[in-house]
């Protein structure tokens, strides 16, 4: 492997540089190039950056550098994450980059037992990576001592806002030492987030990378007009294509996630699903199976998929048009990460045209319409089973060909 040195000028400790290069990173991303030196100087930072920009390493590395020079045994950094998946990924980042240090991180989120988290918190783990609700539970039980806290990170603040977490976030921050470094990352800067940042940060450095309403450039966008009742059949048809190796499918509701996953399974595809009603262990195993390539398809709701970071997703399919353009950007940001290529496919019914125009406006261009020559767009709706969201396989659904079932490796 050629010797790389592109991270060297940022001011990182050699131990951390070694970890960065061991991850195979060749050059810092724009947010890393700008944020790392500022955070190392102790400045507050507001970073406008989307998932996929490399923002996690942009705050994890300087935090490690600050903490590694101090004695351990006290909680000195807190990362607030909107979802358990993002918290778990950030914990992994601390572990990977912190390999050569004694700094330990613990993720703290709901849906799993309090015991192990309590143990780590009471032991004064260096870094706590938490979702707001569960952290408040621990704080109520006096499991965590933030008196030694030096750094606070609000990650994906726009998601916190969308999910109604800002009141919880404010309660947590009110209990933290005022003398601290505060970092805030958000894909978009709504007025509520501006207001929050003004109330909790001092003289922050503002860093904005790639306009917040533009997804990575290497994504191919396509719109497939289709009647509602044929969406699953069309998806099955597409999944048979050879290049559809690792496909993330977004649906609007938990029930629809269950139904689409069931129908695709019946059609012979290997499908997992994640949504808010599934237990943590079910989500973990669905994600692990999708990551490893065992499952060709992961069906997810927006909330469950937030912060999801899976390498090698080849396609994002919007089974349902996302209600707001920023959700489209977030969803399709799951593919074509870190310079790979990807494809975003959106199913659009006649009623969705208005929402689609909003998305095209945000993208700054129209998205090409695609129709499949061999697909029967005139197949009638299946008979509805009362009280049960469309239980039968649509008539137009075909079994995948063997060619299409090649697994992602
Ligand atoms: P993030 O935006 O922090 O969720 O990072 C998105 C993905 O990009 C993760 O899989 C990181 O491991 C990867 N990544 C972050 N920084 C770099 C870099 N400098 N070079 C290559 N990949 C990176």
GROMACS .gro file of C-alpha atoms and ligand atoms in nm:
model
  432
    1UNK     CA    1   0.000   0.000   0.000
    2UNK     CA    2   0.140   0.342  -0.088
    3UNK     CA    3   0.241   0.558   0.203
    4UNK     CA    4  -0.026   0.823   0.259
    5UNK     CA    5   0.027   1.142   0.452
    6UNK     CA    6  -0.277   1.353   0.369
    7UNK     CA    7  -0.403   1.354   0.730
    8UNK     CA    8  -0.065   1.460   0.870
    9UNK     CA    9  -0.116   1.841   0.856
   10UNK     CA   10  -0.433   1.832   1.066
   11UNK     CA   11  -0.245   1.820   1.396
   12UNK     CA   12  -0.349   1.471   1.503
   13UNK     CA   13  -0.139   1.257   1.734
   14UNK     CA   14   0.068   0.986   1.560
   15UNK     CA   15  -0.129   0.716   1.744
   16UNK     CA   16  -0.450   0.846   1.589
   17UNK     CA   17  -0.293   0.895   1.247
   18UNK     CA   18  -0.191   0.533   1.255
   19UNK     CA   19  -0.549   0.429   1.329
   20UNK     CA   20  -0.682   0.653   1.050
   21UNK     CA   21  -0.446   0.509   0.791
   22UNK     CA   22  -0.516   0.158   0.920
   23UNK     CA   23  -0.885   0.221   0.834
   24UNK     CA   24  -0.775   0.271   0.475
   25UNK     CA   25  -0.861   0.641   0.467
   26UNK     CA   26  -0.640   0.814   0.215
   27UNK     CA   27  -0.739   1.176   0.254
   28UNK     CA   28  -0.955   1.377   0.491
   29UNK     CA   29  -1.303   1.466   0.370
   30UNK     CA   30  -1.384   1.840   0.355
   31UNK     CA   31  -1.557   1.841   0.696
   32UNK     CA   32  -1.261   1.659   0.849
   33UNK     CA   33  -1.013   1.900   0.692
   34UNK     CA   34  -1.191   2.200   0.838
   35UNK     CA   35  -1.337   2.071   1.164
   36UNK     CA   36  -1.048   1.871   1.307
   37UNK     CA   37  -0.802   2.163   1.348
   38UNK     CA   38  -1.077   2.387   1.493
   39UNK     CA   39  -1.191   2.125   1.743
   40UNK     CA   40  -0.831   2.053   1.840
   41UNK     CA   41  -0.797   2.421   1.925
   42UNK     CA   42  -1.088   2.386   2.165
   43UNK     CA   43  -1.335   2.588   1.959
   44UNK     CA   44  -1.709   2.528   1.953
   45UNK     CA   45  -1.809   2.413   1.606
   46UNK     CA   46  -2.136   2.412   1.412
   47UNK     CA   47  -2.098   2.174   1.121
   48UNK     CA   48  -2.353   2.160   0.842
   49UNK     CA   49  -2.280   1.819   0.701
   50UNK     CA   50  -2.487   1.522   0.602
   51UNK     CA   51  -2.439   1.157   0.687
   52UNK     CA   52  -2.177   1.021   0.454
   53UNK     CA   53  -1.962   1.332   0.477
   54UNK     CA   54  -1.724   1.174   0.727
   55UNK     CA   55  -1.854   1.392   1.012
   56UNK     CA   56  -1.820   1.114   1.269
   57UNK     CA   57  -1.442   1.093   1.239
   58UNK     CA   58  -1.434   1.474   1.229
   59UNK     CA   59  -1.540   1.487   1.594
   60UNK     CA   60  -1.428   1.145   1.722
   61UNK     CA   61  -1.059   1.198   1.639
   62UNK     CA   62  -1.010   1.536   1.813
   63UNK     CA   63  -1.210   1.418   2.115
   64UNK     CA   64  -0.984   1.115   2.145
   65UNK     CA   65  -0.681   1.340   2.119
   66UNK     CA   66  -0.806   1.568   2.395
   67UNK     CA   67  -0.894   1.282   2.631
   68UNK     CA   68  -0.599   1.053   2.570
   69UNK     CA   69  -0.362   1.296   2.735
   70UNK     CA   70  -0.559   1.293   3.062
   71UNK     CA   71  -0.612   1.032   3.333
   72UNK     CA   72  -0.914   0.805   3.269
   73UNK     CA   73  -1.190   0.716   3.513
   74UNK     CA   74  -1.433   1.004   3.459
   75UNK     CA   75  -1.694   1.067   3.194
   76UNK     CA   76  -1.550   1.356   2.993
   77UNK     CA   77  -1.737   1.350   2.663
   78UNK     CA   78  -2.103   1.306   2.576
   79UNK     CA   79  -2.235   1.244   2.226
   80UNK     CA   80  -2.613   1.278   2.183
   81UNK     CA   81  -2.748   1.075   1.890
   82UNK     CA   82  -3.105   1.063   1.759
   83UNK     CA   83  -3.113   0.686   1.706
   84UNK     CA   84  -2.969   0.372   1.856
   85UNK     CA   85  -2.818   0.276   1.522
   86UNK     CA   86  -2.624   0.599   1.501
   87UNK     CA   87  -2.517   0.567   1.864
   88UNK     CA   88  -2.391   0.215   1.802
   89UNK     CA   89  -2.200   0.328   1.491
   90UNK     CA   90  -2.039   0.614   1.677
   91UNK     CA   91  -1.935   0.378   1.955
   92UNK     CA   92  -1.772   0.161   1.689
   93UNK     CA   93  -1.588   0.465   1.551
   94UNK     CA   94  -1.451   0.545   1.897
   95UNK     CA   95  -1.336   0.185   1.929
   96UNK     CA   96  -1.168   0.176   1.586
   97UNK     CA   97  -0.992   0.511   1.608
   98UNK     CA   98  -0.916   0.473   1.978
   99UNK     CA   99  -0.743   0.138   1.940
  100UNK     CA  100  -0.405   0.271   2.044
  101UNK     CA  101  -0.547   0.471   2.336
  102UNK     CA  102  -0.700   0.379   2.670
  103UNK     CA  103  -1.014   0.576   2.595
  104UNK     CA  104  -1.336   0.375   2.611
  105UNK     CA  105  -1.681   0.465   2.486
  106UNK     CA  106  -2.018   0.324   2.585
  107UNK     CA  107  -2.339   0.357   2.387
  108UNK     CA  108  -2.654   0.406   2.589
  109UNK     CA  109  -2.991   0.358   2.422
  110UNK     CA  110  -3.335   0.212   2.485
  111UNK     CA  111  -3.461  -0.133   2.390
  112UNK     CA  112  -3.182  -0.316   2.572
  113UNK     CA  113  -3.121  -0.383   2.943
  114UNK     CA  114  -3.012  -0.098   3.170
  115UNK     CA  115  -2.764  -0.318   3.362
  116UNK     CA  116  -2.451  -0.318   3.144
  117UNK     CA  117  -2.499   0.052   3.061
  118UNK     CA  118  -2.538   0.133   3.430
  119UNK     CA  119  -2.221  -0.057   3.509
  120UNK     CA  120  -2.018   0.136   3.250
  121UNK     CA  121  -2.167   0.471   3.348
  122UNK     CA  122  -2.106   0.418   3.717
  123UNK     CA  123  -1.750   0.315   3.634
  124UNK     CA  124  -1.694   0.660   3.480
  125UNK     CA  125  -1.652   0.548   3.118
  126UNK     CA  126  -1.461   0.817   2.923
  127UNK     CA  127  -1.717   0.876   2.647
  128UNK     CA  128  -2.093   0.828   2.661
  129UNK     CA  129  -2.280   0.801   2.331
  130UNK     CA  130  -2.650   0.821   2.409
  131UNK     CA  131  -2.999   0.865   2.276
  132UNK     CA  132  -3.177   1.134   2.482
  133UNK     CA  133  -3.461   0.932   2.639
  134UNK     CA  134  -3.249   0.654   2.779
  135UNK     CA  135  -2.985   0.895   2.902
  136UNK     CA  136  -3.250   1.087   3.097
  137UNK     CA  137  -3.355   0.757   3.260
  138UNK     CA  138  -2.997   0.701   3.374
  139UNK     CA  139  -2.961   1.059   3.488
  140UNK     CA  140  -3.283   1.022   3.691
  141UNK     CA  141  -3.129   0.723   3.864
  142UNK     CA  142  -2.806   0.910   3.924
  143UNK     CA  143  -2.612   0.648   3.728
  144UNK     CA  144  -2.400   0.904   3.550
  145UNK     CA  145  -2.177   1.182   3.679
  146UNK     CA  146  -2.120   1.463   3.429
  147UNK     CA  147  -1.930   1.693   3.666
  148UNK     CA  148  -1.609   1.618   3.479
  149UNK     CA  149  -1.765   1.667   3.133
  150UNK     CA  150  -1.551   1.862   2.887
  151UNK     CA  151  -1.702   1.799   2.546
  152UNK     CA  152  -2.064   1.775   2.428
  153UNK     CA  153  -2.159   1.671   2.074
  154UNK     CA  154  -2.510   1.703   1.930
  155UNK     CA  155  -2.506   1.474   1.631
  156UNK     CA  156  -2.769   1.497   1.356
  157UNK     CA  157  -2.946   1.779   1.535
  158UNK     CA  158  -3.203   1.806   1.255
  159UNK     CA  159  -3.307   1.449   1.324
  160UNK     CA  160  -3.339   1.525   1.694
  161UNK     CA  161  -3.573   1.805   1.597
  162UNK     CA  162  -3.777   1.587   1.357
  163UNK     CA  163  -3.815   1.320   1.622
  164UNK     CA  164  -3.929   1.563   1.889
  165UNK     CA  165  -3.618   1.519   2.105
  166UNK     CA  166  -3.521   1.884   2.145
  167UNK     CA  167  -3.698   1.926   2.484
  168UNK     CA  168  -3.512   1.619   2.616
  169UNK     CA  169  -3.187   1.751   2.472
  170UNK     CA  170  -3.239   2.084   2.647
  171UNK     CA  171  -3.306   1.908   2.978
  172UNK     CA  172  -2.987   1.708   2.944
  173UNK     CA  173  -2.778   2.013   2.854
  174UNK     CA  174  -2.918   2.207   3.151
  175UNK     CA  175  -2.761   1.943   3.377
  176UNK     CA  176  -2.412   1.966   3.221
  177UNK     CA  177  -2.122   2.188   3.327
  178UNK     CA  178  -2.137   2.522   3.144
  179UNK     CA  179  -1.764   2.532   3.096
  180UNK     CA  180  -1.722   2.288   2.811
  181UNK     CA  181  -1.663   2.252   2.438
  182UNK     CA  182  -1.980   2.208   2.233
  183UNK     CA  183  -2.002   2.067   1.881
  184UNK     CA  184  -2.319   2.050   1.677
  185UNK     CA  185  -2.368   1.864   1.350
  186UNK     CA  186  -2.676   1.883   1.135
  187UNK     CA  187  -2.759   1.820   0.770
  188UNK     CA  188  -2.986   2.125   0.767
  189UNK     CA  189  -3.007   2.435   0.983
  190UNK     CA  190  -3.369   2.495   1.077
  191UNK     CA  191  -3.447   2.806   1.287
  192UNK     CA  192  -3.505   2.585   1.594
  193UNK     CA  193  -3.154   2.446   1.561
  194UNK     CA  194  -3.006   2.791   1.512
  195UNK     CA  195  -3.185   2.902   1.827
  196UNK     CA  196  -3.062   2.601   2.021
  197UNK     CA  197  -2.705   2.650   1.906
  198UNK     CA  198  -2.712   3.017   2.005
  199UNK     CA  199  -2.825   2.924   2.355
  200UNK     CA  200  -2.567   2.653   2.415
  201UNK     CA  201  -2.256   2.758   2.220
  202UNK     CA  202  -2.002   3.031   2.244
  203UNK     CA  203  -1.847   3.201   1.944
  204UNK     CA  204  -1.877   2.888   1.734
  205UNK     CA  205  -1.681   2.826   1.416
  206UNK     CA  206  -1.925   2.755   1.134
  207UNK     CA  207  -1.832   2.492   0.884
  208UNK     CA  208  -2.055   2.399   0.596
  209UNK     CA  209  -1.962   2.131   0.349
  210UNK     CA  210  -2.140   2.046   0.025
  211UNK     CA  211  -2.469   2.233   0.017
  212UNK     CA  212  -2.692   2.059   0.270
  213UNK     CA  213  -2.964   1.995   0.017
  214UNK     CA  214  -2.752   1.809  -0.235
  215UNK     CA  215  -2.682   1.435  -0.214
  216UNK     CA  216  -2.344   1.293  -0.321
  217UNK     CA  217  -2.283   1.348  -0.690
  218UNK     CA  218  -2.237   0.991  -0.798
  219UNK     CA  219  -2.594   0.883  -0.740
  220UNK     CA  220  -2.810   0.807  -1.042
  221UNK     CA  221  -3.168   0.912  -0.976
  222UNK     CA  222  -3.465   0.749  -1.145
  223UNK     CA  223  -3.839   0.775  -1.101
  224UNK     CA  224  -4.068   0.481  -1.177
  225UNK     CA  225  -4.430   0.585  -1.222
  226UNK     CA  226  -4.647   0.296  -1.094
  227UNK     CA  227  -4.998   0.246  -0.953
  228UNK     CA  228  -4.998   0.187  -0.577
  229UNK     CA  229  -5.115  -0.176  -0.602
  230UNK     CA  230  -4.832  -0.275  -0.836
  231UNK     CA  231  -4.543  -0.134  -0.634
  232UNK     CA  232  -4.443  -0.467  -0.481
  233UNK     CA  233  -4.465  -0.643  -0.815
  234UNK     CA  234  -4.248  -0.377  -0.976
  235UNK     CA  235  -3.998  -0.400  -0.693
  236UNK     CA  236  -3.979  -0.778  -0.735
  237UNK     CA  237  -3.920  -0.727  -1.106
  238UNK     CA  238  -3.634  -0.485  -1.038
  239UNK     CA  239  -3.479  -0.702  -0.769
  240UNK     CA  240  -3.430  -0.969  -1.028
  241UNK     CA  241  -3.177  -0.748  -1.203
  242UNK     CA  242  -2.819  -0.853  -1.174
  243UNK     CA  243  -2.687  -0.527  -1.032
  244UNK     CA  244  -2.941  -0.508  -0.749
  245UNK     CA  245  -2.706  -0.664  -0.500
  246UNK     CA  246  -2.763  -0.472  -0.178
  247UNK     CA  247  -3.090  -0.284  -0.174
  248UNK     CA  248  -3.233  -0.060   0.096
  249UNK     CA  249  -3.609  -0.011   0.057
  250UNK     CA  250  -3.786   0.274   0.234
  251UNK     CA  251  -4.156   0.248   0.316
  252UNK     CA  252  -4.382   0.489   0.497
  253UNK     CA  253  -4.520   0.275   0.780
  254UNK     CA  254  -4.419  -0.014   1.005
  255UNK     CA  255  -4.711  -0.222   0.882
  256UNK     CA  256  -4.615  -0.163   0.524
  257UNK     CA  257  -4.258  -0.265   0.605
  258UNK     CA  258  -4.388  -0.595   0.742
  259UNK     CA  259  -4.613  -0.651   0.442
  260UNK     CA  260  -4.357  -0.569   0.174
  261UNK     CA  261  -4.093  -0.782   0.345
  262UNK     CA  262  -4.338  -1.072   0.370
  263UNK     CA  263  -4.443  -1.048   0.005
  264UNK     CA  264  -4.086  -1.030  -0.120
  265UNK     CA  265  -3.991  -1.325   0.099
  266UNK     CA  266  -4.281  -1.520  -0.051
  267UNK     CA  267  -4.151  -1.430  -0.394
  268UNK     CA  268  -3.819  -1.590  -0.305
  269UNK     CA  269  -3.600  -1.293  -0.212
  270UNK     CA  270  -3.386  -1.279   0.096
  271UNK     CA  271  -3.530  -0.985   0.287
  272UNK     CA  272  -3.483  -0.839   0.634
  273UNK     CA  273  -3.672  -0.548   0.791
  274UNK     CA  274  -3.620  -0.287   1.057
  275UNK     CA  275  -3.873  -0.054   1.211
  276UNK     CA  276  -3.964   0.097   1.544
  277UNK     CA  277  -4.172  -0.198   1.669
  278UNK     CA  278  -3.891  -0.448   1.635
  279UNK     CA  279  -3.674  -0.536   1.932
  280UNK     CA  280  -3.313  -0.433   1.945
  281UNK     CA  281  -3.193  -0.788   1.888
  282UNK     CA  282  -3.420  -0.824   1.584
  283UNK     CA  283  -3.284  -0.498   1.442
  284UNK     CA  284  -2.928  -0.599   1.515
  285UNK     CA  285  -2.964  -0.933   1.342
  286UNK     CA  286  -3.144  -0.776   1.042
  287UNK     CA  287  -2.864  -0.522   1.005
  288UNK     CA  288  -2.587  -0.778   1.052
  289UNK     CA  289  -2.744  -1.001   0.786
  290UNK     CA  290  -2.778  -0.708   0.546
  291UNK     CA  291  -2.420  -0.594   0.610
  292UNK     CA  292  -2.279  -0.939   0.549
  293UNK     CA  293  -2.472  -0.974   0.224
  294UNK     CA  294  -2.685  -1.261   0.352
  295UNK     CA  295  -2.995  -1.048   0.292
  296UNK     CA  296  -3.020  -0.889  -0.051
  297UNK     CA  297  -3.284  -0.646   0.072
  298UNK     CA  298  -3.346  -0.445   0.386
  299UNK     CA  299  -3.692  -0.289   0.420
  300UNK     CA  300  -3.695   0.005   0.660
  301UNK     CA  301  -3.894   0.301   0.784
  302UNK     CA  302  -3.721   0.640   0.790
  303UNK     CA  303  -3.689   0.652   1.165
  304UNK     CA  304  -3.536   0.306   1.191
  305UNK     CA  305  -3.288   0.376   0.913
  306UNK     CA  306  -3.157   0.706   1.043
  307UNK     CA  307  -2.784   0.712   1.071
  308UNK     CA  308  -2.761   0.369   0.913
  309UNK     CA  309  -2.420   0.316   0.764
  310UNK     CA  310  -2.379   0.007   0.551
  311UNK     CA  311  -2.099  -0.020   0.304
  312UNK     CA  312  -2.179  -0.126  -0.046
  313UNK     CA  313  -2.549  -0.043  -0.068
  314UNK     CA  314  -2.602  -0.049  -0.444
  315UNK     CA  315  -2.961   0.080  -0.454
  316UNK     CA  316  -3.196   0.283  -0.245
  317UNK     CA  317  -3.558   0.229  -0.338
  318UNK     CA  318  -3.820   0.476  -0.222
  319UNK     CA  319  -4.117   0.242  -0.222
  320UNK     CA  320  -4.309   0.541  -0.093
  321UNK     CA  321  -4.217   0.896  -0.185
  322UNK     CA  322  -4.063   1.061   0.120
  323UNK     CA  323  -4.292   1.330   0.264
  324UNK     CA  324  -4.028   1.605   0.267
  325UNK     CA  325  -3.734   1.666   0.030
  326UNK     CA  326  -3.475   1.647   0.308
  327UNK     CA  327  -3.587   1.290   0.379
  328UNK     CA  328  -3.514   1.210   0.014
  329UNK     CA  329  -3.162   1.346   0.054
  330UNK     CA  330  -3.113   1.150   0.375
  331UNK     CA  331  -3.248   0.831   0.225
  332UNK     CA  332  -3.047   0.838  -0.094
  333UNK     CA  333  -2.739   0.942   0.102
  334UNK     CA  334  -2.724   0.577   0.214
  335UNK     CA  335  -2.595   0.479  -0.127
  336UNK     CA  336  -2.287   0.612  -0.303
  337UNK     CA  337  -2.114   0.685   0.026
  338UNK     CA  338  -1.749   0.769   0.038
  339UNK     CA  339  -1.720   0.807  -0.339
  340UNK     CA  340  -1.879   0.480  -0.449
  341UNK     CA  341  -2.153   0.477  -0.713
  342UNK     CA  342  -2.516   0.413  -0.639
  343UNK     CA  343  -2.867   0.436  -0.770
  344UNK     CA  344  -3.177   0.589  -0.616
  345UNK     CA  345  -3.511   0.463  -0.744
  346UNK     CA  346  -3.837   0.628  -0.647
  347UNK     CA  347  -4.182   0.481  -0.703
  348UNK     CA  348  -4.432   0.749  -0.781
  349UNK     CA  349  -4.810   0.721  -0.806
  350UNK     CA  350  -5.019   0.992  -0.969
  351UNK     CA  351  -5.098   1.142  -0.629
  352UNK     CA  352  -4.727   1.176  -0.549
  353UNK     CA  353  -4.644   1.411  -0.835
  354UNK     CA  354  -4.659   1.721  -0.614
  355UNK     CA  355  -4.415   1.579  -0.362
  356UNK     CA  356  -4.188   1.468  -0.641
  357UNK     CA  357  -4.170   1.821  -0.777
  358UNK     CA  358  -4.056   1.937  -0.432
  359UNK     CA  359  -3.776   1.681  -0.441
  360UNK     CA  360  -3.671   1.781  -0.791
  361UNK     CA  361  -3.661   2.142  -0.681
  362UNK     CA  362  -3.435   2.052  -0.389
  363UNK     CA  363  -3.210   1.852  -0.623
  364UNK     CA  364  -3.204   2.133  -0.875
  365UNK     CA  365  -3.300   1.911  -1.168
  366UNK     CA  366  -3.570   1.684  -1.298
  367UNK     CA  367  -3.534   1.312  -1.243
  368UNK     CA  368  -3.577   1.089  -1.548
  369UNK     CA  369  -3.896   0.877  -1.566
  370UNK     CA  370  -3.844   0.510  -1.639
  371UNK     CA  371  -4.097   0.250  -1.745
  372UNK     CA  372  -4.016  -0.118  -1.784
  373UNK     CA  373  -4.112  -0.249  -2.129
  374UNK     CA  374  -4.207  -0.599  -2.009
  375UNK     CA  375  -4.394  -0.505  -1.696
  376UNK     CA  376  -4.774  -0.525  -1.695
  377UNK     CA  377  -4.875  -0.182  -1.570
  378UNK     CA  378  -5.240  -0.267  -1.633
  379UNK     CA  379  -5.268  -0.566  -1.399
  380UNK     CA  380  -5.576  -0.529  -1.182
  381UNK     CA  381  -5.553  -0.473  -0.808
  382UNK     CA  382  -5.559  -0.797  -0.604
  383UNK     CA  383  -5.880  -0.864  -0.407
  384UNK     CA  384  -5.846  -0.694  -0.070
  385UNK     CA  385  -5.860  -0.900   0.245
  386UNK     CA  386  -6.063  -0.699   0.492
  387UNK     CA  387  -5.879  -0.544   0.789
  388UNK     CA  388  -5.542  -0.650   0.662
  389UNK     CA  389  -5.316  -0.445   0.441
  390UNK     CA  390  -5.330  -0.621   0.100
  391UNK     CA  391  -5.240  -0.974   0.210
  392UNK     CA  392  -5.205  -1.136  -0.133
  393UNK     CA  393  -4.922  -1.132  -0.371
  394UNK     CA  394  -5.002  -0.896  -0.660
  395UNK     CA  395  -5.088  -1.087  -0.974
  396UNK     CA  396  -4.814  -0.926  -1.173
  397UNK     CA  397  -4.544  -1.034  -0.929
  398UNK     CA  398  -4.303  -1.278  -1.081
  399UNK     CA  399  -4.056  -1.509  -0.921
  400UNK     CA  400  -3.702  -1.382  -0.958
  401UNK     CA  401  -3.485  -1.553  -1.210
  402UNK     CA  402  -3.181  -1.737  -1.076
  403UNK     CA  403  -2.960  -1.483  -1.245
  404UNK     CA  404  -3.109  -1.209  -1.030
  405UNK     CA  405  -3.064  -1.388  -0.703
  406UNK     CA  406  -2.690  -1.360  -0.695
  407UNK     CA  407  -2.586  -1.258  -0.350
  408UNK     CA  408  -2.386  -0.952  -0.265
  409UNK     CA  409  -2.040  -1.042  -0.144
  410LIG     P1  410  -2.008   0.951   0.835
  410LIG     O1  411  -2.051   1.067   0.753
  410LIG     O2  412  -1.929   0.990   0.953
  410LIG     O3  413  -2.127   0.864   0.873
  410LIG     O4  414  -1.909   0.861   0.746
  410LIG     C1  415  -1.954   0.795   0.630
  410LIG     C2  416  -1.863   0.683   0.586
  410LIG     O5  417  -1.744   0.736   0.526
  410LIG     C3  418  -1.817   0.590   0.696
  410LIG     O6  419  -1.831   0.458   0.647
  410LIG     C4  420  -1.672   0.624   0.718
  410LIG     O7  421  -1.599   0.510   0.759
  410LIG     C5  422  -1.630   0.671   0.580
  410LIG     N1  423  -1.523   0.773   0.586
  410LIG     C6  424  -1.516   0.877   0.674
  410LIG     N2  425  -1.406   0.952   0.651
  410LIG     C7  426  -1.341   0.896   0.545
  410LIG     C8  427  -1.222   0.929   0.475
  410LIG     N3  428  -1.146   1.034   0.507
  410LIG     N4  429  -1.187   0.848   0.373
  410LIG     C9  430  -1.264   0.741   0.339
  410LIG     N5  431  -1.377   0.706   0.401
  410LIG    C10  432  -1.417   0.782   0.504
   0.00000   0.00000   0.00000
